[in-house]
PDB file of C-alpha atoms in Angstrom:
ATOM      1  CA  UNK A   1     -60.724 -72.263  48.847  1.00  0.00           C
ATOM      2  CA  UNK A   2     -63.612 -72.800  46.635  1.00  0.00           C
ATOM      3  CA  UNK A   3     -63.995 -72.897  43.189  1.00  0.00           C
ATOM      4  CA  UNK A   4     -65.832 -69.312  42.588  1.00  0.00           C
ATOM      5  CA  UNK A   5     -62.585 -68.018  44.217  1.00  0.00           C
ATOM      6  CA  UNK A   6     -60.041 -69.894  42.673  1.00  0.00           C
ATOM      7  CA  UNK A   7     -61.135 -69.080  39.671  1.00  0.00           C
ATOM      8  CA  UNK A   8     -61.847 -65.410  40.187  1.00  0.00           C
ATOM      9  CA  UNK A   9     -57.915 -65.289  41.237  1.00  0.00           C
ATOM     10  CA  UNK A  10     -57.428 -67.196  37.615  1.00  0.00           C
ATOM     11  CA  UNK A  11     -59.070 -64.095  36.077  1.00  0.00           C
ATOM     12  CA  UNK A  12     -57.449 -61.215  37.753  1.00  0.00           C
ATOM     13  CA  UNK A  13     -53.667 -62.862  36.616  1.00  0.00           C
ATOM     14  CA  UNK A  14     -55.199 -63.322  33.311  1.00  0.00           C
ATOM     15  CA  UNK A  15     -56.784 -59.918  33.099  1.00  0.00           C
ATOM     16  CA  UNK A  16     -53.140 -58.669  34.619  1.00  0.00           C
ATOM     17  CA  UNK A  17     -51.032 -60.719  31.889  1.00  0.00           C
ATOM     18  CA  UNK A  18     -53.569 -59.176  29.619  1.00  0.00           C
ATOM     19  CA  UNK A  19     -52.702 -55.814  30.756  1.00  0.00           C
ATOM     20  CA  UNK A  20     -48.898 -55.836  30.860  1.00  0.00           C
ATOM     21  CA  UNK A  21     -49.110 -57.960  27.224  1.00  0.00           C
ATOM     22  CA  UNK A  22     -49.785 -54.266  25.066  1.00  0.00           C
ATOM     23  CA  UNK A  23     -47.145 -52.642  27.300  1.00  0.00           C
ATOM     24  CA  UNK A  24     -44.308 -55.397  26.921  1.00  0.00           C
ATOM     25  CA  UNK A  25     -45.577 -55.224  22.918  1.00  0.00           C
ATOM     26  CA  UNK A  26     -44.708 -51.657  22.853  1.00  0.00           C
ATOM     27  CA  UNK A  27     -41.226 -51.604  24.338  1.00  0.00           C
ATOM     28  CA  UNK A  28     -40.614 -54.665  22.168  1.00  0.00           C
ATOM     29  CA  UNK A  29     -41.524 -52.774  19.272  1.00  0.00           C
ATOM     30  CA  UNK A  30     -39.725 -49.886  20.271  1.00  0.00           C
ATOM     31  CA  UNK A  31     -36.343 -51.990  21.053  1.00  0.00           C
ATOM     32  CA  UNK A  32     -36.419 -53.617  17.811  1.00  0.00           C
ATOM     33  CA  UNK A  33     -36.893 -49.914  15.759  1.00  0.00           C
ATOM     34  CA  UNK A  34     -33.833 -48.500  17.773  1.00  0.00           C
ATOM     35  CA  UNK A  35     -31.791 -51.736  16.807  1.00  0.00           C
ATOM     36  CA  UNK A  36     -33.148 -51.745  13.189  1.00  0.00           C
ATOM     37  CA  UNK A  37     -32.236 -47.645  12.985  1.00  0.00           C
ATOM     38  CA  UNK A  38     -28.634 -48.120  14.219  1.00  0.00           C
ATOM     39  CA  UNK A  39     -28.425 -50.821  11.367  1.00  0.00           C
ATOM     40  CA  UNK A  40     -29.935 -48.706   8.666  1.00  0.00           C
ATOM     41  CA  UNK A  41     -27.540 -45.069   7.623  1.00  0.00           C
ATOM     42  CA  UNK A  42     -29.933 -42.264   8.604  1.00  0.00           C
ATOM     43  CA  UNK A  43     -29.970 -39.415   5.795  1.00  0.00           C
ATOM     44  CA  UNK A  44     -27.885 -36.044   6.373  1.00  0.00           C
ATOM     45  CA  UNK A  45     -29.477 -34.053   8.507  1.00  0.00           C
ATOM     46  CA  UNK A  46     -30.985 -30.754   7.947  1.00  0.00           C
ATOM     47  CA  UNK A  47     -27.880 -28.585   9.559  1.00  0.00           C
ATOM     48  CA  UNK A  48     -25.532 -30.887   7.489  1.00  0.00           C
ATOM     49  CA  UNK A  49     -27.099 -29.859   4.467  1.00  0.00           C
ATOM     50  CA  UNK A  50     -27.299 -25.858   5.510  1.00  0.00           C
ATOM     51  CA  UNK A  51     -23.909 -26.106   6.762  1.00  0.00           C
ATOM     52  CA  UNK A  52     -22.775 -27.711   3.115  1.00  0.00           C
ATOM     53  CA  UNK A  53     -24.617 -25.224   1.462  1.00  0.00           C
ATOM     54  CA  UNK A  54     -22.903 -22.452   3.147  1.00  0.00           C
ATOM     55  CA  UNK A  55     -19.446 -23.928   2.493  1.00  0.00           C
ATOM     56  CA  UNK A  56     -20.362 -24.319  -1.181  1.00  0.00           C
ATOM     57  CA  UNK A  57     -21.557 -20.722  -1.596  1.00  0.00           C
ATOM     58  CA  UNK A  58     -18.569 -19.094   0.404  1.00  0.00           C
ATOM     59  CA  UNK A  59     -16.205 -21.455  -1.975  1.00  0.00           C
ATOM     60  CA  UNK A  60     -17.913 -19.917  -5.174  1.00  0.00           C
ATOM     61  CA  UNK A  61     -15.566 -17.433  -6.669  1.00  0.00           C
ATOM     62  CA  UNK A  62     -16.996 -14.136  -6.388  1.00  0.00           C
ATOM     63  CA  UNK A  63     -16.336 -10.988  -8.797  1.00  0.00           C
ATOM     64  CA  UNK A  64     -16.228  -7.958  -6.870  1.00  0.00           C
ATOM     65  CA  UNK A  65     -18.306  -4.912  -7.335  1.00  0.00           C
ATOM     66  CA  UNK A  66     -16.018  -1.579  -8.229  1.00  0.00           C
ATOM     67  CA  UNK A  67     -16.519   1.054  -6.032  1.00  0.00           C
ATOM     68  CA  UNK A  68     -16.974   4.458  -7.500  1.00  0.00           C
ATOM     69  CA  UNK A  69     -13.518   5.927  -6.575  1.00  0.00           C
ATOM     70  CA  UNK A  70     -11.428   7.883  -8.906  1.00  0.00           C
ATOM     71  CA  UNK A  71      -8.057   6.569  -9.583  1.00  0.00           C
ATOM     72  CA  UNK A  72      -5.471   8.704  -8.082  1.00  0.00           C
ATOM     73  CA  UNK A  73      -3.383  11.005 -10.441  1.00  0.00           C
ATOM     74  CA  UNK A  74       0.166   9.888 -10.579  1.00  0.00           C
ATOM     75  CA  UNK A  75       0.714  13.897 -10.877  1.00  0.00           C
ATOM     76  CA  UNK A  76      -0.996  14.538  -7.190  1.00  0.00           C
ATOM     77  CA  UNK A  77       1.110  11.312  -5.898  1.00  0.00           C
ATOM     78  CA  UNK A  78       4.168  12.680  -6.730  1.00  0.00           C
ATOM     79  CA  UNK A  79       3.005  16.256  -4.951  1.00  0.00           C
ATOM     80  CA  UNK A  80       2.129  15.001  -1.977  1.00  0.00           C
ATOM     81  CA  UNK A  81       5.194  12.634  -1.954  1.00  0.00           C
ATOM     82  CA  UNK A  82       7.289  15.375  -2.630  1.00  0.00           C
ATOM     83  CA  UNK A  83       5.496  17.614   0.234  1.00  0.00           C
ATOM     84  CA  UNK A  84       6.467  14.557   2.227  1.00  0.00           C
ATOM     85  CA  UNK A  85      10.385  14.727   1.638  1.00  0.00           C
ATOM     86  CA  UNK A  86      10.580  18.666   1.726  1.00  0.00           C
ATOM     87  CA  UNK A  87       8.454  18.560   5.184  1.00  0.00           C
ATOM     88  CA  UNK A  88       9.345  14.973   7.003  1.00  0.00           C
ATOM     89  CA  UNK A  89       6.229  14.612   9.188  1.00  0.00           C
ATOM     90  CA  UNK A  90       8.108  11.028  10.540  1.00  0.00           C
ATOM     91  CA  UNK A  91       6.559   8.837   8.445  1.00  0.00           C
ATOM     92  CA  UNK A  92       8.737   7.799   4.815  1.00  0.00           C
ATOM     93  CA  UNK A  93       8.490   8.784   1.940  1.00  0.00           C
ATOM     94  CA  UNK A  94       6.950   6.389  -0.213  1.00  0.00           C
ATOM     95  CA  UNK A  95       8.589   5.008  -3.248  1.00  0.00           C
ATOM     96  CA  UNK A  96       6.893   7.278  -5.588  1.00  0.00           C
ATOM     97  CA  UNK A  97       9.697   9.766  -6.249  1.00  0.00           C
ATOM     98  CA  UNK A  98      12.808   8.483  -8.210  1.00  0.00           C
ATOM     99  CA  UNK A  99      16.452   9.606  -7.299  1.00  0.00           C
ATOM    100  CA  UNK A 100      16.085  12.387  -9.526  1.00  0.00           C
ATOM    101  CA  UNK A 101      13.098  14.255  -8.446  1.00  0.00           C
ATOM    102  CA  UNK A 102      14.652  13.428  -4.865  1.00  0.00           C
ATOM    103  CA  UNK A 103      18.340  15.092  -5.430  1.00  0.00           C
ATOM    104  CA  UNK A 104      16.401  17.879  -7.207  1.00  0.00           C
ATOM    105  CA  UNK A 105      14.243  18.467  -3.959  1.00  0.00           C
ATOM    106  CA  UNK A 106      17.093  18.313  -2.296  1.00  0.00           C
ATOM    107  CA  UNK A 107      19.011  20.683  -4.019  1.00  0.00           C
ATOM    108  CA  UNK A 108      16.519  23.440  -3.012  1.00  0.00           C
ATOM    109  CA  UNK A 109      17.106  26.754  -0.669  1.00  0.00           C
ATOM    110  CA  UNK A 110      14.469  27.387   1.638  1.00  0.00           C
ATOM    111  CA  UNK A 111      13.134  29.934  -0.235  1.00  0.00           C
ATOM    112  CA  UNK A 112      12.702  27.734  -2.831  1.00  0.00           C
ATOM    113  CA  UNK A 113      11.175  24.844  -1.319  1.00  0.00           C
ATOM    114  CA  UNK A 114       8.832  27.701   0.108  1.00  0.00           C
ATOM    115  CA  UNK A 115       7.640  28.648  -3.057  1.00  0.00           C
ATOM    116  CA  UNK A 116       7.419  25.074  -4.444  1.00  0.00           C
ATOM    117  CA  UNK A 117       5.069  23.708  -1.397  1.00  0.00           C
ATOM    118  CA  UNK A 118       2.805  26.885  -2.127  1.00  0.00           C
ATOM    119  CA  UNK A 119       1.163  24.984  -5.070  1.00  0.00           C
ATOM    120  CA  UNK A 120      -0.982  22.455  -5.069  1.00  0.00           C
ATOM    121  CA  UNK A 121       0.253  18.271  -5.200  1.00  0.00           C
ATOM    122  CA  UNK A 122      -1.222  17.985  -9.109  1.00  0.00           C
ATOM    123  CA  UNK A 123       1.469  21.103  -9.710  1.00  0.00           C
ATOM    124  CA  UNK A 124       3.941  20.116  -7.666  1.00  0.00           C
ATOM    125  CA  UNK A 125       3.732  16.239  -9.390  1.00  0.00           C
ATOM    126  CA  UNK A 126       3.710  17.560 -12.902  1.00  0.00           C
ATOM    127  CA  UNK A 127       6.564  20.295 -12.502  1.00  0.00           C
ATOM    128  CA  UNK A 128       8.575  17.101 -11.171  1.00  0.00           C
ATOM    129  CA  UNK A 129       7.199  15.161 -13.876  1.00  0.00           C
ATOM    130  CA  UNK A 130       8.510  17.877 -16.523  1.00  0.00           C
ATOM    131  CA  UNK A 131       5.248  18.729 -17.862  1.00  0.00           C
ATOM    132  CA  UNK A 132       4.758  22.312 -16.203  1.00  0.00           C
ATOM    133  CA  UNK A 133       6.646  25.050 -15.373  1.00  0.00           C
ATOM    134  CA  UNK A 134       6.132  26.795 -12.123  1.00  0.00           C
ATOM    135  CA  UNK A 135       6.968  30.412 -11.367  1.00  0.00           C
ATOM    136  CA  UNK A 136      10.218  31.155  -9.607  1.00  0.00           C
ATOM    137  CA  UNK A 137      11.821  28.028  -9.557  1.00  0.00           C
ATOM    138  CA  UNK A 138      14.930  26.337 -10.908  1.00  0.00           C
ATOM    139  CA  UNK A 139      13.681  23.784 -13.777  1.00  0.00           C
ATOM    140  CA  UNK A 140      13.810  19.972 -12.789  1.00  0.00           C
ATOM    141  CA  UNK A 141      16.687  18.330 -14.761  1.00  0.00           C
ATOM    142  CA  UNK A 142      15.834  15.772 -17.500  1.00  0.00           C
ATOM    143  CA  UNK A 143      16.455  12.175 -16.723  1.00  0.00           C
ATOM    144  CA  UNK A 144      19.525  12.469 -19.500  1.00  0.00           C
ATOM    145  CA  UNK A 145      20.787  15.628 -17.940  1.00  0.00           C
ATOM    146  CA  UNK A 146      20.482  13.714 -14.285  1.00  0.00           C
ATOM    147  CA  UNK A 147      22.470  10.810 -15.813  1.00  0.00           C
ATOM    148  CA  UNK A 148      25.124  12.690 -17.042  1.00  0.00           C
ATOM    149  CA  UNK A 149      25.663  15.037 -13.734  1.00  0.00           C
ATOM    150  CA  UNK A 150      25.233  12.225 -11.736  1.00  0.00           C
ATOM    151  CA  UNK A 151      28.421  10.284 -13.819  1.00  0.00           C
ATOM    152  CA  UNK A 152      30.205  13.104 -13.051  1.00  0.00           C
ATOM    153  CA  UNK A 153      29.808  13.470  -9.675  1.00  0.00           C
ATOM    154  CA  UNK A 154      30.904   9.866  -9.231  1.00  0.00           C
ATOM    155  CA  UNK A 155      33.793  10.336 -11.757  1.00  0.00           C
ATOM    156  CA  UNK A 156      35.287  13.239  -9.826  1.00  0.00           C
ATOM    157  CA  UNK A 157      34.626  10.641  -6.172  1.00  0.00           C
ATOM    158  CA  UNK A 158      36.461   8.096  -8.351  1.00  0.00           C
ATOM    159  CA  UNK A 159      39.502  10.198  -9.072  1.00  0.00           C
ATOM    160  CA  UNK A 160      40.565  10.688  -4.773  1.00  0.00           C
ATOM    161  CA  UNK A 161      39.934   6.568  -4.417  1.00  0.00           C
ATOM    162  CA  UNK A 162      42.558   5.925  -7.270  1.00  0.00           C
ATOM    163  CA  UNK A 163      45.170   8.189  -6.398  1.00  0.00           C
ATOM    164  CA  UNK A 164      44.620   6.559  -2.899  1.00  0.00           C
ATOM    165  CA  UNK A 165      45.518   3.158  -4.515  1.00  0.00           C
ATOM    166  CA  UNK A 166      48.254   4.390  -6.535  1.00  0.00           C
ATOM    167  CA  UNK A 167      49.757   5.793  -3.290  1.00  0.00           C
ATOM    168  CA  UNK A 168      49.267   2.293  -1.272  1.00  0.00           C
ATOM    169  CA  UNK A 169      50.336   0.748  -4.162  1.00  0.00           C
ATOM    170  CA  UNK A 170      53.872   2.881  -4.783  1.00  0.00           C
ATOM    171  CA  UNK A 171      54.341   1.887  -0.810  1.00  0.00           C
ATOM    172  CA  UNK A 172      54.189  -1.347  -1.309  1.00  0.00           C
ATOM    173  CA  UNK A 173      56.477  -1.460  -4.318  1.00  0.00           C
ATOM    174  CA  UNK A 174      58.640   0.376  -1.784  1.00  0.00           C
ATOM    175  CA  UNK A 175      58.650  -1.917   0.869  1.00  0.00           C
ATOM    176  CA  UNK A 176      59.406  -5.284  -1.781  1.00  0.00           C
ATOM    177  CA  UNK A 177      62.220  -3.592  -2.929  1.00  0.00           C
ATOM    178  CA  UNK A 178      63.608  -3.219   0.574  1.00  0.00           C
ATOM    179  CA  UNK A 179      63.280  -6.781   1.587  1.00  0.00           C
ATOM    180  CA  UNK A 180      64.933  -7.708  -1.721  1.00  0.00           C
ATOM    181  CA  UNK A 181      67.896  -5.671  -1.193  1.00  0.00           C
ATOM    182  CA  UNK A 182      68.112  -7.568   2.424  1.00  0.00           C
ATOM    183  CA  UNK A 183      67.533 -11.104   0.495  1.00  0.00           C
ATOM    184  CA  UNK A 184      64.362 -11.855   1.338  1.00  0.00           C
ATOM    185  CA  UNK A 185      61.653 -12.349  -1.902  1.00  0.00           C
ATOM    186  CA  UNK A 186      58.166 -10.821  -0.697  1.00  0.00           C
ATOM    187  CA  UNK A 187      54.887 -12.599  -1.423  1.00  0.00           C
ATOM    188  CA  UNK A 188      53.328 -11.973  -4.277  1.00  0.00           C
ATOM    189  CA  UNK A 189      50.252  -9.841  -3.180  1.00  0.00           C
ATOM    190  CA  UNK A 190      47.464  -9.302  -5.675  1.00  0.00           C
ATOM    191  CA  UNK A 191      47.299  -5.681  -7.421  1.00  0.00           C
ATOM    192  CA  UNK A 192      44.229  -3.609  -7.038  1.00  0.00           C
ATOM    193  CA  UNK A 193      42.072  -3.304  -9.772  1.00  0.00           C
ATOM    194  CA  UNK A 194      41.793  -0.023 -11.335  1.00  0.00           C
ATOM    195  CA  UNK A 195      38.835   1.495 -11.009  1.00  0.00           C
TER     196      UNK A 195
END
């Protein structure tokens, strides 16, 4: 081997080392950035932030924006709940009409609860309500004249349940004083109440 060669084989591993030195720079460089970016906390990212901004605006209380609806008459509720308990369509009757307005509906002929579902809900509500008169119909009784029927009613369902109790109870008086006169003392049972 001579010396031109030898040394022109010197040059090409020099001129290779030379070559490979950049690239073995570069992924040095780029090993040490990953390592030095685990190391170091990398700021939120932009969908962190959009996702924090949404939660923080669908947290804010909002104040709702009124519709324009008209607030339903209590007169037309009471109508169309009455309709409802005259005429059953299946579904019940909402708790709109007190016991009153309900044992006055009741109360009605057919003729009469005809003539009553020929006006309109507002009517209908405010003749229940006591506040109109409609044409051919009985008057709705006041909540004191309600009161005092429905007492009554309950007074004269009262008087069959005591004289039911006096009866039981006269038997059983009976039936102590027979086991006395045989010698045996009954057990003292407690007395109804009277009602």
């Amino acid at each position: 081997m001579s010396v031109r060669s030898f040394f022109a084989s010197v040059m090409r591993a020099v001129a290779a080392a030379l070559a490979r030195a950049p690239r073995l720079v570069w992924d040095g460089t780029r090993f040490v950035l990953r390592a030095a970016a685990a190391l170091v906390p990398t700021p939120p990212q932009e969908e962190a932030l959009a996702e924090e901004e949404l939660m923080a605006e669908l947290n804010r209380p909002r104040q709702l924006v009124k519709a324009d609806v008209a607030e339903v008459d209590p007169r037309e509720e009471w109508g169309y709940a009455a309709g409802n308990h005259l005429v059953s369509c299946g579904e019940p009757t909402k708790g709109v009409l007190d016991e009153r307005a309900m044992a006055y509906l009741d109360s009605l002929d057919i003729e009469e609860r005809a003539a009553l579902l020929a006006y309109e809900a507002r009517h209908i509500g405010a003749f229940l309500l006591g506040e109109r008169k409609l044409k051919g119909l009985p008057p709705v009784p006041t909540a004191a004249q309600w009161t005092d029927a429905e007492k009554a009613r309950l007074a004269a369902l009262a008087g069959p349940v005591r004289e039911g109790r006096a009866l039981i109870q006269a038997k059983v008086d009976e039936v102590a004083a027979v086991m006395r006169e045989h010698g045996y003392e009954p057990v003292p049972a407690p007395r109804p109440r009277a009602a």
